[in-house]
mmCIF file of C-alpha atoms and ligand atoms in Angstrom:
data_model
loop_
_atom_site.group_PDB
_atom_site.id
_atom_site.type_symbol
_atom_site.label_atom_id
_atom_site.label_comp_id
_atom_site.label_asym_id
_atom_site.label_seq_id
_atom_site.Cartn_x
_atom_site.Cartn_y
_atom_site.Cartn_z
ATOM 1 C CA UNK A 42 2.519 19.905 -6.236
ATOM 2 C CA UNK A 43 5.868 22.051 -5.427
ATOM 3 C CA UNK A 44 7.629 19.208 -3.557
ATOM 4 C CA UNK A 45 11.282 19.508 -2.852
ATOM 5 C CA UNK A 46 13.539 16.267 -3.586
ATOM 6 C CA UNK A 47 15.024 16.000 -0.976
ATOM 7 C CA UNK A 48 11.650 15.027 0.437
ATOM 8 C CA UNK A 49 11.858 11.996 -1.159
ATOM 9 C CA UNK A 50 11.779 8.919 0.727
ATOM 10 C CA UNK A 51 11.302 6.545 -1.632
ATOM 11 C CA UNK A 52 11.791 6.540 -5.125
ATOM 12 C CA UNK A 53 10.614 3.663 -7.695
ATOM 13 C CA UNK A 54 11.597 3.799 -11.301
ATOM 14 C CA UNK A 55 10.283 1.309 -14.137
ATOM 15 C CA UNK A 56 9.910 -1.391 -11.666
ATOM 16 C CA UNK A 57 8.673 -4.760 -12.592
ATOM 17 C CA UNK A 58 7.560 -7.535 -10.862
ATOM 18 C CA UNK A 59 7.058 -10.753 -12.860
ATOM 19 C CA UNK A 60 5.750 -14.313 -11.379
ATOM 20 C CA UNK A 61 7.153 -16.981 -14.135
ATOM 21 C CA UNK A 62 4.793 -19.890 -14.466
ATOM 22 C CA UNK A 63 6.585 -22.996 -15.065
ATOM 23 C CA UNK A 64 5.399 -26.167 -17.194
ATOM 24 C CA UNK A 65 6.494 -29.182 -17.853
ATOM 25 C CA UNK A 66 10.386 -30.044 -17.164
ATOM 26 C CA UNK A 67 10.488 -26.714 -14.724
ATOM 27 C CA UNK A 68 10.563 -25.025 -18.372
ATOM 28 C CA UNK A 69 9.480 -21.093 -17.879
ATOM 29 C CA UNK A 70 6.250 -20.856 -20.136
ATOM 30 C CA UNK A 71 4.972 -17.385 -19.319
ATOM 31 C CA UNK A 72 5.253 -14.327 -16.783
ATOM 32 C CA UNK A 73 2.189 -13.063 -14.140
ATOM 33 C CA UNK A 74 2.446 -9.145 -14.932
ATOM 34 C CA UNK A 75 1.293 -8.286 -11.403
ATOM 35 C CA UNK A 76 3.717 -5.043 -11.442
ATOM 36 C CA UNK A 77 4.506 -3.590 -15.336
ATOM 37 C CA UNK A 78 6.893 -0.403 -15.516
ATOM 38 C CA UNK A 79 5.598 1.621 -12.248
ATOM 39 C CA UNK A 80 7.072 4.911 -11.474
ATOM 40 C CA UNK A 81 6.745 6.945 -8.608
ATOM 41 C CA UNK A 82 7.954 9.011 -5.587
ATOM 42 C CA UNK A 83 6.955 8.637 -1.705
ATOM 43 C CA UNK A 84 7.567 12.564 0.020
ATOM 44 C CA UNK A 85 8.253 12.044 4.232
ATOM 45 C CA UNK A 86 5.851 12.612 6.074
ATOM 46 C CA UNK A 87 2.883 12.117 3.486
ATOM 47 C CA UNK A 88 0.159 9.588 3.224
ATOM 48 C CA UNK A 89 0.147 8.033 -0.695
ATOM 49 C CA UNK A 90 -2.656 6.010 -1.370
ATOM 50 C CA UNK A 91 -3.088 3.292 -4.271
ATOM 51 C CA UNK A 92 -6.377 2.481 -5.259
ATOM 52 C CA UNK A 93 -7.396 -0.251 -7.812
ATOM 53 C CA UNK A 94 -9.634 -3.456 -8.266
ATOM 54 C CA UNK A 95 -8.780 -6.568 -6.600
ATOM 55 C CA UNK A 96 -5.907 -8.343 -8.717
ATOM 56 C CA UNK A 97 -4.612 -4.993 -10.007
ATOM 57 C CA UNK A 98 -1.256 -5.383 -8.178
ATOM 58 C CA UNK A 99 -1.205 -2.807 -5.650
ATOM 59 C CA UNK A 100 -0.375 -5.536 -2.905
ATOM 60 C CA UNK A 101 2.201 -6.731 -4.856
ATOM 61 C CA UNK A 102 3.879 -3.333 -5.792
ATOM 62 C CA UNK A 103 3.450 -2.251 -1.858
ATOM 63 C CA UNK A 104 5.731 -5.599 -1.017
ATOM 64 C CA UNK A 105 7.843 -5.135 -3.717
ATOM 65 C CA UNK A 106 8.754 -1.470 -3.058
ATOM 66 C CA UNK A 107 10.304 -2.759 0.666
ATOM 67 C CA UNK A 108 11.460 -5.717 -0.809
ATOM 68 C CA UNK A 109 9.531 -8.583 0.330
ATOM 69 C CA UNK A 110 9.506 -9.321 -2.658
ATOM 70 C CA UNK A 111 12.506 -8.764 -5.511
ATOM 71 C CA UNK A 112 11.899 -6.715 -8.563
ATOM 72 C CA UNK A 113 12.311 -8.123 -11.668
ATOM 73 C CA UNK A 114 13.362 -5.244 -12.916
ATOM 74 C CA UNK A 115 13.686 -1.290 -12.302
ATOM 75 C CA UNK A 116 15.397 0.593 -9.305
ATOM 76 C CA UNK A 117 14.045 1.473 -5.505
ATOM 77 C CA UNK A 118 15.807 3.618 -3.763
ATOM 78 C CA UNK A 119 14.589 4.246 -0.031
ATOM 79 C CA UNK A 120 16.695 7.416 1.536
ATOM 80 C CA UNK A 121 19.133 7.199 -1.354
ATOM 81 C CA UNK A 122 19.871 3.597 -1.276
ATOM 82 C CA UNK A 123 18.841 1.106 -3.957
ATOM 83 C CA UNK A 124 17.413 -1.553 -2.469
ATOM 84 C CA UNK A 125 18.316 -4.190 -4.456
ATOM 85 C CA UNK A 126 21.970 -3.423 -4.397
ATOM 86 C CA UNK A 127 22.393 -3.760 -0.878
ATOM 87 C CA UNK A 128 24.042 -6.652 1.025
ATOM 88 C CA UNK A 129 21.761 -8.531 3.280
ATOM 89 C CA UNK A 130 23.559 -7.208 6.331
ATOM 90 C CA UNK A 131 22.085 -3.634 5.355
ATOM 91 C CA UNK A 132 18.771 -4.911 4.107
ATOM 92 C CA UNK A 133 18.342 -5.956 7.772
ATOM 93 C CA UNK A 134 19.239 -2.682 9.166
ATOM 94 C CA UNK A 135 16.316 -0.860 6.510
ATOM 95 C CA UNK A 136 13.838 -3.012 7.589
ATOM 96 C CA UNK A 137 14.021 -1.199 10.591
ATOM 97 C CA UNK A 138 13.007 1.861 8.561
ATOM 98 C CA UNK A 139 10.564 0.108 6.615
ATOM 99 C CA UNK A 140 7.447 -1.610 7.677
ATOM 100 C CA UNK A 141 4.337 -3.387 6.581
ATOM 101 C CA UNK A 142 0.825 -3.412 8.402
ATOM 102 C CA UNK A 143 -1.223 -6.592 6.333
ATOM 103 C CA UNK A 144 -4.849 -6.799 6.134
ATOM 104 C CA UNK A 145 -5.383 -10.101 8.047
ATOM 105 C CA UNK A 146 -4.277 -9.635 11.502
ATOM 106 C CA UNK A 147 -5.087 -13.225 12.637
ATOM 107 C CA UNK A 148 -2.829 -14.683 9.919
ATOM 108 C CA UNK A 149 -0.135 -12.416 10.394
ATOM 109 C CA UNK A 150 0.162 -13.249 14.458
ATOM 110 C CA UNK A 151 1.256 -16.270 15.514
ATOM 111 C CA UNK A 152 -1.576 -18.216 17.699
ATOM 112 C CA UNK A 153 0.892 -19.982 19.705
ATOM 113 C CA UNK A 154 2.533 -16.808 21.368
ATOM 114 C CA UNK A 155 1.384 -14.656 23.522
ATOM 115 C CA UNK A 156 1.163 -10.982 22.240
ATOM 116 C CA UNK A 157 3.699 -9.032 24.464
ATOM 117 C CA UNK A 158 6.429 -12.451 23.054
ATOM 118 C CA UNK A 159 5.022 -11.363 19.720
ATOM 119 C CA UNK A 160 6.426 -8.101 20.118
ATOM 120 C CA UNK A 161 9.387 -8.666 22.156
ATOM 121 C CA UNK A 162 10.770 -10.916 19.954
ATOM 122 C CA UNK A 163 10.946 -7.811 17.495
ATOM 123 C CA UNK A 164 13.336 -6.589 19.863
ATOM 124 C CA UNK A 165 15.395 -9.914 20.646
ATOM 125 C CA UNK A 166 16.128 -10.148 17.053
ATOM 126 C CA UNK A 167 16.665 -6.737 16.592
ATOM 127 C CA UNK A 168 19.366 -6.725 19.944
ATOM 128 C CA UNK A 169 17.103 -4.235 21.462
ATOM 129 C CA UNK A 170 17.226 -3.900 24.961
ATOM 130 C CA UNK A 171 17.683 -6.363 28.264
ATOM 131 C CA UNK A 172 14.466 -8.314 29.221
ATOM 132 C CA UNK A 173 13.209 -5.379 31.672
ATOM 133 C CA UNK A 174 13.549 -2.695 29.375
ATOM 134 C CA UNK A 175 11.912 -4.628 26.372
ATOM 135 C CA UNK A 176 9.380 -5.319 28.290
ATOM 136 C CA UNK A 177 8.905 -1.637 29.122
ATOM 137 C CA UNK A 178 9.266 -0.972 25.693
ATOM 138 C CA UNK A 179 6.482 -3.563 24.444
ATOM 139 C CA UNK A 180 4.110 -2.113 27.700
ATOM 140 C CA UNK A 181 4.738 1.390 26.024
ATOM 141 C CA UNK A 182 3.656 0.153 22.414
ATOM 142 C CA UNK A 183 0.585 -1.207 23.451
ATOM 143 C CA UNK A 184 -0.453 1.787 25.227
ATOM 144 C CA UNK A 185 0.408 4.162 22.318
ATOM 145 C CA UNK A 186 -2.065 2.013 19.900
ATOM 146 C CA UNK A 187 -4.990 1.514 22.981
ATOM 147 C CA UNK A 188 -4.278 -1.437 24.187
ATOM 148 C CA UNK A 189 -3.804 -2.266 27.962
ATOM 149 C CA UNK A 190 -1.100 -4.256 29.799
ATOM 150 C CA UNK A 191 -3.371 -7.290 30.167
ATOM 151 C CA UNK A 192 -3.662 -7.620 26.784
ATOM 152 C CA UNK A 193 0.646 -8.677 26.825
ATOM 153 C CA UNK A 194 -0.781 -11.619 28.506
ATOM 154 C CA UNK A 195 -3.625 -12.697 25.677
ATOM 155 C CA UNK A 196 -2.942 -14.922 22.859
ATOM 156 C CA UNK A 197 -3.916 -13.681 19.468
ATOM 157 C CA UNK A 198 -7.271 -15.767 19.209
ATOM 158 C CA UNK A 199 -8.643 -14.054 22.793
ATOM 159 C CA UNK A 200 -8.474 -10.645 20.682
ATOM 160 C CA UNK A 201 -11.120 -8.828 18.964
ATOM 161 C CA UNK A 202 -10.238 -8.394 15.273
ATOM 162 C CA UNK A 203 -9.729 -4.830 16.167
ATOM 163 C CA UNK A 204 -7.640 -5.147 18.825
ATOM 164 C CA UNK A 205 -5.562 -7.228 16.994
ATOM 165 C CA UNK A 206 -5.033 -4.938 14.140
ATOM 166 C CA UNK A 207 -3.543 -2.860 17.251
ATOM 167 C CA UNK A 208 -0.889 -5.577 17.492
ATOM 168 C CA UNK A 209 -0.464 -5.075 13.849
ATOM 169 C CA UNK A 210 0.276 -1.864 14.300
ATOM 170 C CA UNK A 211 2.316 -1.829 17.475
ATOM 171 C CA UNK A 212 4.561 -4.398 15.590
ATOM 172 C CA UNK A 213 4.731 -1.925 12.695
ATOM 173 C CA UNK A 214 5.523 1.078 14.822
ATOM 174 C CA UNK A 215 8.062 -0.638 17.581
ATOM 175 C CA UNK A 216 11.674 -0.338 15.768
ATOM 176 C CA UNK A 217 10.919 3.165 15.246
ATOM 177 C CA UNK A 218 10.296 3.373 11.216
ATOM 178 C CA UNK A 219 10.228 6.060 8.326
ATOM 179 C CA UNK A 220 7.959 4.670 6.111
ATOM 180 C CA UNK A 221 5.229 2.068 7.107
ATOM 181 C CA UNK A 222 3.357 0.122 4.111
ATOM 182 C CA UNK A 223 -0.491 -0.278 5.239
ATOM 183 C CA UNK A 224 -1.609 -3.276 3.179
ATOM 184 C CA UNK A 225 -5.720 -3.112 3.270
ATOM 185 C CA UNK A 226 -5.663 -2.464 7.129
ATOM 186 C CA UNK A 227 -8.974 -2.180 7.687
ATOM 187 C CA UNK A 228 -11.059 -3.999 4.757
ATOM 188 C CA UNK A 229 -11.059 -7.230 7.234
ATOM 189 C CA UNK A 230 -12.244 -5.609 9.979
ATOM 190 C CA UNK A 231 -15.812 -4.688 11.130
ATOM 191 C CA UNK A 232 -17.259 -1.516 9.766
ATOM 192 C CA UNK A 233 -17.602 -0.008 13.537
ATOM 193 C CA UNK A 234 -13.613 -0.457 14.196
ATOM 194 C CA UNK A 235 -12.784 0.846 10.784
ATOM 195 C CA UNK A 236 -12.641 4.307 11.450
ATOM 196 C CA UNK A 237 -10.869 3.806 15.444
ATOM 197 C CA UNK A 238 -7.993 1.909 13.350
ATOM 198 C CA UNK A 239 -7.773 4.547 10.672
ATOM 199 C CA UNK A 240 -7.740 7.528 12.925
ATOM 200 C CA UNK A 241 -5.260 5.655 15.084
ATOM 201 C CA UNK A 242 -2.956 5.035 11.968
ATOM 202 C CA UNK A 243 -3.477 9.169 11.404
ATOM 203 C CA UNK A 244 -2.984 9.861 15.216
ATOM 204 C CA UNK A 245 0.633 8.176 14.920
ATOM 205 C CA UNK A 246 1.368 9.326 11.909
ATOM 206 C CA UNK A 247 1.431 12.770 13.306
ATOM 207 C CA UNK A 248 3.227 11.809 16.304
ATOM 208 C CA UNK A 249 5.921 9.780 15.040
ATOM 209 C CA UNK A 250 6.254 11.847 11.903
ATOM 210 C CA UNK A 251 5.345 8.788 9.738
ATOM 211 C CA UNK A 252 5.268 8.063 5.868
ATOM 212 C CA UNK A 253 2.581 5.834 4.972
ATOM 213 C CA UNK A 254 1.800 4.088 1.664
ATOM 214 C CA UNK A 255 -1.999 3.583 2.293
ATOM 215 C CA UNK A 256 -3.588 -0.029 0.264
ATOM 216 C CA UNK A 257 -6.774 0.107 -0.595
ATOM 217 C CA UNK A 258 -9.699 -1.256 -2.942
ATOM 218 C CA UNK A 259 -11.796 1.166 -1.417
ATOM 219 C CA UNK A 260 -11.655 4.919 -2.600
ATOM 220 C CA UNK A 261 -13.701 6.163 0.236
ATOM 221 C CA UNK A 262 -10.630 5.046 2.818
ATOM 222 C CA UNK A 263 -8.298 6.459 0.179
ATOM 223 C CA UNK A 264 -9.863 10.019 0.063
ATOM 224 C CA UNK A 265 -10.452 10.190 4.042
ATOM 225 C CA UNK A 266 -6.469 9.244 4.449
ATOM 226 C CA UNK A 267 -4.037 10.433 1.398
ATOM 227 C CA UNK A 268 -2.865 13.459 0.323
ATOM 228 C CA UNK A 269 -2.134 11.953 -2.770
ATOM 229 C CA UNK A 270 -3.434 8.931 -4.842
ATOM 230 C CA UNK A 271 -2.061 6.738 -7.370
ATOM 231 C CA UNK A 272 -4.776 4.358 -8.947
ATOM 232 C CA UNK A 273 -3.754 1.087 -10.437
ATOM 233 C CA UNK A 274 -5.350 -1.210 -13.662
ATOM 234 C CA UNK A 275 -3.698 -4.599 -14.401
ATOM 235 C CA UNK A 276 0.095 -3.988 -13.279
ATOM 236 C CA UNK A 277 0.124 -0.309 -14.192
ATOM 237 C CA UNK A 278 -0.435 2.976 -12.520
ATOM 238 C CA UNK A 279 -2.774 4.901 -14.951
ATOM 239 C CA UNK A 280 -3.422 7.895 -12.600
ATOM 240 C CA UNK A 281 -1.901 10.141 -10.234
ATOM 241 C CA UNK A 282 -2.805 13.196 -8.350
ATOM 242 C CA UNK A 283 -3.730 15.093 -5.136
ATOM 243 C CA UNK A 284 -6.488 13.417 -3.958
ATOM 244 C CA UNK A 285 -8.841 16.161 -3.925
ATOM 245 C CA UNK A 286 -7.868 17.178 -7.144
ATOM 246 C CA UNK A 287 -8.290 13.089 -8.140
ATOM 247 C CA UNK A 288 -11.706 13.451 -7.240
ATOM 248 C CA UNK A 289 -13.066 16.858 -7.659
ATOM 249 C CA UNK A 290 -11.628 15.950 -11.396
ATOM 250 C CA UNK A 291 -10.682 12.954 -12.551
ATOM 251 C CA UNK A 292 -9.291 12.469 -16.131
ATOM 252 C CA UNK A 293 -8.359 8.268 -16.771
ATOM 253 C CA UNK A 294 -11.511 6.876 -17.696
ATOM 254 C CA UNK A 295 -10.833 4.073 -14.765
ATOM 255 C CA UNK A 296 -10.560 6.473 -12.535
ATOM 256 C CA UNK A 297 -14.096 8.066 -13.620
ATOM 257 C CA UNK A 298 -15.654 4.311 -13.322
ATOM 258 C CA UNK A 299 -14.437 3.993 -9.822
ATOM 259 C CA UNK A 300 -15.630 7.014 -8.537
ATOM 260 C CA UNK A 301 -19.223 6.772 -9.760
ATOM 261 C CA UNK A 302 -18.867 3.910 -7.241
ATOM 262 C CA UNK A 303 -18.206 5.821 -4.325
ATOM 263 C CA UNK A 304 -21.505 6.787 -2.159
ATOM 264 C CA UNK A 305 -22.271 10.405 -2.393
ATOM 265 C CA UNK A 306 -22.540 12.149 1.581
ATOM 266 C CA UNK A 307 -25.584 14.258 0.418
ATOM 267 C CA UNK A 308 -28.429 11.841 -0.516
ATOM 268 C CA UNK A 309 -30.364 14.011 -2.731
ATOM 269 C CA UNK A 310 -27.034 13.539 -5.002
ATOM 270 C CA UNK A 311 -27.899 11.188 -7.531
ATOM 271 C CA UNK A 312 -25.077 9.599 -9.223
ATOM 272 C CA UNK A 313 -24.975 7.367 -12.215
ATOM 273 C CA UNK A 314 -22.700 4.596 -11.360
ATOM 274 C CA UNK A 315 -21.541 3.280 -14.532
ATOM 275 C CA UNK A 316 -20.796 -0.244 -14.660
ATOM 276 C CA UNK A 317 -17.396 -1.430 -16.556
ATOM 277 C CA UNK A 318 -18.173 -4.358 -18.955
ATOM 278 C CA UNK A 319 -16.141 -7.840 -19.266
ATOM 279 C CA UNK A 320 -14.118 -8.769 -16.569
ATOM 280 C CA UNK A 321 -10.362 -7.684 -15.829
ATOM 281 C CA UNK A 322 -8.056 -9.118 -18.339
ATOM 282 C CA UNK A 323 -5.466 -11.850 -17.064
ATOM 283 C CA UNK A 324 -2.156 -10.252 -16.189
ATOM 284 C CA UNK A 325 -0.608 -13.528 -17.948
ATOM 285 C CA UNK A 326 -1.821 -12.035 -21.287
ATOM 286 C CA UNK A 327 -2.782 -8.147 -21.180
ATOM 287 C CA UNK A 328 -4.253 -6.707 -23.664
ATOM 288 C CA UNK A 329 -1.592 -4.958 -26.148
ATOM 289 C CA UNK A 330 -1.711 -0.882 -26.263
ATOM 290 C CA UNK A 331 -3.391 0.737 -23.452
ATOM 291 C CA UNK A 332 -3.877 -2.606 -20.667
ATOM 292 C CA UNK A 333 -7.604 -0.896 -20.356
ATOM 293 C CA UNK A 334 -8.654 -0.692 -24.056
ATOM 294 C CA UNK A 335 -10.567 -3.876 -23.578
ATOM 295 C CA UNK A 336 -13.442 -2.122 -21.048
ATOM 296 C CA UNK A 337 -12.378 1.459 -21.950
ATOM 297 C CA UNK A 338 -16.099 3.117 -23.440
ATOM 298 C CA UNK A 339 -13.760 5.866 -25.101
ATOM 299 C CA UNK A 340 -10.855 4.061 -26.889
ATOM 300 C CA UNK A 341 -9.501 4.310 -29.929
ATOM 301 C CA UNK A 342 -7.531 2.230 -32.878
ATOM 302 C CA UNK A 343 -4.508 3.935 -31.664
ATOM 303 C CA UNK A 344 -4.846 2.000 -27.683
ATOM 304 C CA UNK A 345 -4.952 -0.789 -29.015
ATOM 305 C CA UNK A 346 -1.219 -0.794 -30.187
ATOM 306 C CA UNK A 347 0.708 1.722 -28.318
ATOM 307 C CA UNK A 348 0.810 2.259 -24.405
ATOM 308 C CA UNK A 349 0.141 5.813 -23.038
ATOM 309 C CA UNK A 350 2.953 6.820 -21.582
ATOM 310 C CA UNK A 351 2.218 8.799 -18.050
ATOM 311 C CA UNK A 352 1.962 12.397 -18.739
ATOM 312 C CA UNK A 353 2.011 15.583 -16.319
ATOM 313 C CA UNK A 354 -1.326 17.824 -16.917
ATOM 314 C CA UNK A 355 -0.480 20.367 -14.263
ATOM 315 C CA UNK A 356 1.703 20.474 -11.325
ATOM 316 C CA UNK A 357 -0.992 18.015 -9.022
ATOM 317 C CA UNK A 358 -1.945 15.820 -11.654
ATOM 318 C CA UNK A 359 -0.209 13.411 -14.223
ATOM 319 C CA UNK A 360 -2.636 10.538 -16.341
ATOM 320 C CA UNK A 361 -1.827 7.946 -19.037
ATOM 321 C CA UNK A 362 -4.277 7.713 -21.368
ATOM 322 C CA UNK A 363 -3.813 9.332 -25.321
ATOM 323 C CA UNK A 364 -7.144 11.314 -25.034
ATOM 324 C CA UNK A 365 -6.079 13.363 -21.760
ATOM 325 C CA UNK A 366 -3.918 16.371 -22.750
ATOM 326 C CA UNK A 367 -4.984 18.882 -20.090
HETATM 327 FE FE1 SF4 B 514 -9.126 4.475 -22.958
HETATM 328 FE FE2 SF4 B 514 -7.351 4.758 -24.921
HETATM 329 FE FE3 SF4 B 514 -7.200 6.311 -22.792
HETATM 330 FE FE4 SF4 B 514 -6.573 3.735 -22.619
HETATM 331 S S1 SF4 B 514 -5.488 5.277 -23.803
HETATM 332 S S2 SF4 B 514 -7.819 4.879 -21.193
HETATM 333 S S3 SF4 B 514 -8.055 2.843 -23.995
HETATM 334 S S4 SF4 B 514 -8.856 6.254 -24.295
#
């Protein structure tokens, strides 16, 4: 993994992001862990997918790293700025370089407007244009994700779910952005669409010279659309690699448990899909140690005090866990 650093688009460092839970008297009784100490670097032009269960805080690091939502601690920097030192004046002008695609596209529309308002009001907000050429421009962004010029007539609920993911992503894609954050794009969607929205997402990618951050619970998505993979356990990132190399040889024992999950394309492949016991702890009160001690078949006295620290095993590959060395 010979990447230059200058590559870098976005780099995260120890970041943090705590949820306090308040009791009585608005007294602070505890912290949600949803993010705990993650590291790690975005390269232009790539596609970096994070993989984990449900509740494992991928979402939550995805919205944190563009600032949606504030760190609680750690530093972001996205083209050599740290995020959360900027004034509010240049936070506006990043989030022009920084977007988010979200996995509900009915939610994230608003019913009451119709979609080509939707999207010019992108541009009204932004300053973008008079009213002739936004509409051009909106005309233009519906045609680049397959939609047609009726459809800047229709109101969100007279789309397919499909279609409006298209929205989604001609909203993501219309102030021109560096890095795009793709939030479970497809997991609501219909299995036939699926693959139209992912290949679209790839098709732009390549013509816009896009940097994705690809959200998924599902490793099959993950392994069809990232070059490299980060998987996530309870607030931390236990796993990192190229994601061939994540799968052709995976080292975290999470990582092997998810994969034996993941259909095999030849059917005469059998597979034993192991089955983690216990549920996933509460991120109000992880586990001490290693966060996956509790369901790990492998651990050891030592995970169940000290945390692995993330460690590189060759130049495409870096795990936390005390049993990997190479
Ligand atoms: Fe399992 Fe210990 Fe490795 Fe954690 S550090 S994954 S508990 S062996």
């Amino acid at each position: 993994m010979i990447e230059n650093n200058k590559d870098i688009i976005l780099s995260a460092k120890h970041v943090k992001k705590y949820f306090p839970i308040k009791g009585f008297f608005g007294k602070i009784v505890g912290n949600v862990k949803a993010v705990d100490d993650v590291s790690l670097d975005l390269y232009r032009g790539e596609t970096y997918g994070l993989v984990g269960e449900t509740g494992c805080g991928k979402s939550t690091l995805g919205r944190t790293l563009i600032r949606l939502l504030d760190a609680t601690e750690g530093t972001i920097n996205i083209e050599g700025q740290d995020i959360s030192k900027i004034t509010t004046g240049e936070m506006r002008k990043m989030r022009q370089k920084v977007q988010m695609i979200f996995q509900d596209p009915y939610t994230s529309l608003n019913p009451r407007m119709r979609i080509g308002d939707i999207l010019n009001e992108i541009l009204i907000i932004e300053k973008i244009g008079k009213r002739s050429e936004r509409m051009d421009i909106v005309i233009e962004m519906l045609r680049k994700v397959g939609l047609r010029i009726e459809h800047y007539y229709r109101f969100p609920h007279e789309l397919s779910g499909g279609q409006r993911q298209r929205v989604g992503v001609a909203r993501s894609i219309i102030l021109n952005p560096d890095l795009i954050v793709c939030d479970e794009p497809v997991s609501a969607l219909d299995v036939s669409v699926r693959s139209q929205i992912i290949n679209l997402l790839l098709d732009l990618q390549q013509a816009l010279d896009l940097t994705y951050m690809f959200i998924s619970h599902d490793m099959s998505v993950i392994r069809y659309t990232s070059r490299r993979t980060g998987v996530m356990y309870l607030g931390h990132l236990v796993e990192e690699a190229i994601t061939d190399e994540l799968f052709n040889n995976p080292k975290h024992p999470y990582t092997q448990v998810l994969l034996t999950a993941v259909p095999s394309p030849n059917p005469h492949t059998k597979k034993k899909r192991i089955v983690l016991q216990g549920d996933l702890p509460s991120p109000i009160n992880p586990p001490p140690g290693c966060v996956f001690h509790t369901r790990c078949p492998i651990a050891v006295d030592l995970c169940k005090n000290v945390c692995p620290e993330m460690k590189e095993i060759n130049s495409m590959h870096k795990v936390a866990c005390h049993l990997v060395n190479n």
